[in-house]
Amino acid sequence: QVQLVESGGGLVQPGGSLRLSCAASGSIFGINAMGWYRQAPGNQRELVALITSGGRTNYADSVKGRFTISRDNARNMVYLQMNSLKPEDTAVYYCNADVYNSRGRMDYWGKGTLVTVSS
């Protein structure tokens, strides 16, 4: 009933930038927090950044000062601007949304977009 679709991943050199986008669609009454998570090979999925419906943000220490999360509530979209990328940022990035609809309140995930930082 709810789909999250990420876009914007790709290959970038160290020090470069990428902007990820995530569009939520389907049966949506409203969205509470939206966030970006990432999972590198052999690692657990970890929180990268979170933004509430009111615009409050939270970042992993490893990305503070380099990444910026934002959202467009009218369009049910969330973005992640990633600057000064490092090889250790290489991972599959997943969008997450805390959605409420006719089924109640549920957590939804996108399928992920791969970000590779390499020279």
mmCIF file of C-alpha atoms in Angstrom:
data_model
loop_
_atom_site.group_PDB
_atom_site.id
_atom_site.type_symbol
_atom_site.label_atom_id
_atom_site.label_comp_id
_atom_site.label_asym_id
_atom_site.label_seq_id
_atom_site.Cartn_x
_atom_site.Cartn_y
_atom_site.Cartn_z
ATOM 1 C CA GLN A 1 0.000 0.000 0.000
ATOM 2 C CA VAL A 2 2.928 2.329 0.593
ATOM 3 C CA GLN A 3 5.989 2.441 -1.601
ATOM 4 C CA LEU A 4 9.264 4.234 -1.003
ATOM 5 C CA VAL A 5 11.512 4.706 -4.018
ATOM 6 C CA GLU A 6 15.062 6.001 -3.688
ATOM 7 C CA SER A 7 17.111 7.590 -6.448
ATOM 8 C CA GLY A 8 20.363 9.468 -6.882
ATOM 9 C CA GLY A 9 22.956 6.869 -5.975
ATOM 10 C CA GLY A 10 26.009 6.178 -8.064
ATOM 11 C CA LEU A 11 29.773 6.286 -8.275
ATOM 12 C CA VAL A 12 31.562 9.385 -7.027
ATOM 13 C CA GLN A 13 35.164 10.246 -6.267
ATOM 14 C CA PRO A 14 36.305 10.992 -2.721
ATOM 15 C CA GLY A 15 35.493 14.577 -1.852
ATOM 16 C CA GLY A 16 32.578 14.627 -4.247
ATOM 17 C CA SER A 17 28.860 15.117 -3.658
ATOM 18 C CA LEU A 18 25.630 13.264 -4.295
ATOM 19 C CA ARG A 19 22.012 14.006 -3.565
ATOM 20 C CA LEU A 20 19.661 11.168 -2.744
ATOM 21 C CA SER A 21 15.913 11.461 -3.096
ATOM 22 C CA CYS A 22 13.115 9.294 -1.762
ATOM 23 C CA ALA A 23 9.487 9.496 -2.815
ATOM 24 C CA ALA A 24 6.720 7.976 -0.711
ATOM 25 C CA SER A 25 3.477 7.078 -2.443
ATOM 26 C CA GLY A 26 0.344 5.045 -1.873
ATOM 27 C CA SER A 27 -2.149 5.072 0.946
ATOM 28 C CA ILE A 28 -0.744 7.792 3.201
ATOM 29 C CA PHE A 29 -2.631 9.924 5.705
ATOM 30 C CA GLY A 30 0.549 11.392 7.089
ATOM 31 C CA ILE A 31 4.220 10.735 7.721
ATOM 32 C CA ASN A 32 5.988 11.205 11.011
ATOM 33 C CA ALA A 33 9.746 10.804 10.902
ATOM 34 C CA MET A 34 11.599 10.056 7.676
ATOM 35 C CA GLY A 35 15.144 8.891 7.582
ATOM 36 C CA TRP A 36 18.100 7.526 5.715
ATOM 37 C CA TYR A 37 19.947 4.410 6.764
ATOM 38 C CA ARG A 38 22.873 2.651 5.167
ATOM 39 C CA GLN A 39 24.393 -0.781 5.111
ATOM 40 C CA ALA A 40 27.906 -1.547 3.970
ATOM 41 C CA PRO A 41 29.000 -5.103 3.096
ATOM 42 C CA GLY A 42 29.498 -7.116 6.264
ATOM 43 C CA ASN A 43 28.015 -4.413 8.457
ATOM 44 C CA GLN A 44 24.667 -3.892 10.126
ATOM 45 C CA ARG A 45 22.258 -1.292 8.850
ATOM 46 C CA GLU A 46 22.865 2.009 10.607
ATOM 47 C CA LEU A 47 21.084 5.306 10.930
ATOM 48 C CA VAL A 48 22.537 8.102 8.832
ATOM 49 C CA ALA A 49 20.045 10.910 9.359
ATOM 50 C CA LEU A 50 16.508 11.436 10.582
ATOM 51 C CA ILE A 51 14.031 14.281 10.191
ATOM 52 C CA THR A 52 10.707 14.733 11.959
ATOM 53 C CA SER A 53 7.572 16.130 10.373
ATOM 54 C CA GLY A 54 8.381 19.377 12.158
ATOM 55 C CA GLY A 55 11.856 19.541 10.683
ATOM 56 C CA ARG A 56 14.004 18.482 13.631
ATOM 57 C CA THR A 57 17.042 16.536 12.489
ATOM 58 C CA ASN A 58 19.419 13.995 13.919
ATOM 59 C CA TYR A 59 22.657 12.762 12.353
ATOM 60 C CA ALA A 60 25.138 9.995 12.889
ATOM 61 C CA ASP A 61 28.397 11.407 14.237
ATOM 62 C CA SER A 62 30.228 10.098 11.183
ATOM 63 C CA VAL A 63 28.279 12.337 8.803
ATOM 64 C CA LYS A 64 27.714 15.492 10.866
ATOM 65 C CA GLY A 65 28.830 18.555 8.990
ATOM 66 C CA ARG A 66 28.929 16.712 5.657
ATOM 67 C CA PHE A 67 25.386 15.421 5.101
ATOM 68 C CA THR A 68 22.126 17.347 5.218
ATOM 69 C CA ILE A 69 18.671 15.790 5.391
ATOM 70 C CA SER A 70 15.586 17.687 4.267
ATOM 71 C CA ARG A 71 12.014 16.912 3.353
ATOM 72 C CA ASP A 72 9.077 18.190 1.361
ATOM 73 C CA ASN A 73 5.975 17.312 3.354
ATOM 74 C CA ALA A 74 3.596 18.346 0.575
ATOM 75 C CA ARG A 75 5.231 15.905 -1.819
ATOM 76 C CA ASN A 76 6.039 13.172 0.725
ATOM 77 C CA MET A 77 9.701 13.319 -0.202
ATOM 78 C CA VAL A 78 12.934 13.234 1.747
ATOM 79 C CA TYR A 79 16.396 14.148 0.513
ATOM 80 C CA LEU A 80 19.957 13.554 1.608
ATOM 81 C CA GLN A 81 22.628 15.954 0.394
ATOM 82 C CA MET A 82 25.993 14.271 0.816
ATOM 83 C CA ASN A 83 29.141 16.376 0.538
ATOM 84 C CA SER A 84 32.811 15.628 1.124
ATOM 85 C CA LEU A 85 32.161 11.967 0.526
ATOM 86 C CA LYS A 86 34.644 9.427 1.830
ATOM 87 C CA PRO A 87 35.286 5.816 0.782
ATOM 88 C CA GLU A 88 33.803 4.706 4.097
ATOM 89 C CA ASP A 89 30.480 6.226 3.019
ATOM 90 C CA THR A 90 30.181 3.456 0.434
ATOM 91 C CA ALA A 91 26.999 1.516 1.175
ATOM 92 C CA VAL A 92 23.459 0.827 0.091
ATOM 93 C CA TYR A 93 21.344 3.719 1.331
ATOM 94 C CA TYR A 94 17.778 3.012 2.396
ATOM 95 C CA CYS A 95 14.902 5.392 2.888
ATOM 96 C CA ASN A 96 12.590 4.860 5.847
ATOM 97 C CA ALA A 97 9.261 6.436 6.722
ATOM 98 C CA ASP A 98 6.987 6.180 9.747
ATOM 99 C CA VAL A 99 3.613 6.297 8.001
ATOM 100 C CA TYR A 100 0.080 6.384 9.283
ATOM 101 C CA ASN A 101 -2.833 5.352 7.050
ATOM 102 C CA SER A 102 -6.008 3.287 7.199
ATOM 103 C CA ARG A 103 -3.976 0.351 8.535
ATOM 104 C CA GLY A 104 -2.623 2.324 11.413
ATOM 105 C CA ARG A 105 0.974 3.368 11.974
ATOM 106 C CA MET A 106 3.664 1.363 10.205
ATOM 107 C CA ASP A 107 7.306 1.551 9.247
ATOM 108 C CA TYR A 108 8.174 1.336 5.551
ATOM 109 C CA TRP A 109 11.456 0.861 3.726
ATOM 110 C CA GLY A 110 12.671 1.459 0.210
ATOM 111 C CA LYS A 111 14.720 -1.084 -1.700
ATOM 112 C CA GLY A 112 17.877 0.988 -1.465
ATOM 113 C CA THR A 113 20.245 2.838 -3.737
ATOM 114 C CA LEU A 114 23.955 2.087 -3.976
ATOM 115 C CA VAL A 115 26.501 4.801 -3.270
ATOM 116 C CA THR A 116 30.088 4.002 -4.153
ATOM 117 C CA VAL A 117 32.869 6.405 -3.225
ATOM 118 C CA SER A 118 36.047 5.465 -5.021
ATOM 119 C CA SER A 119 38.794 6.937 -7.153
#
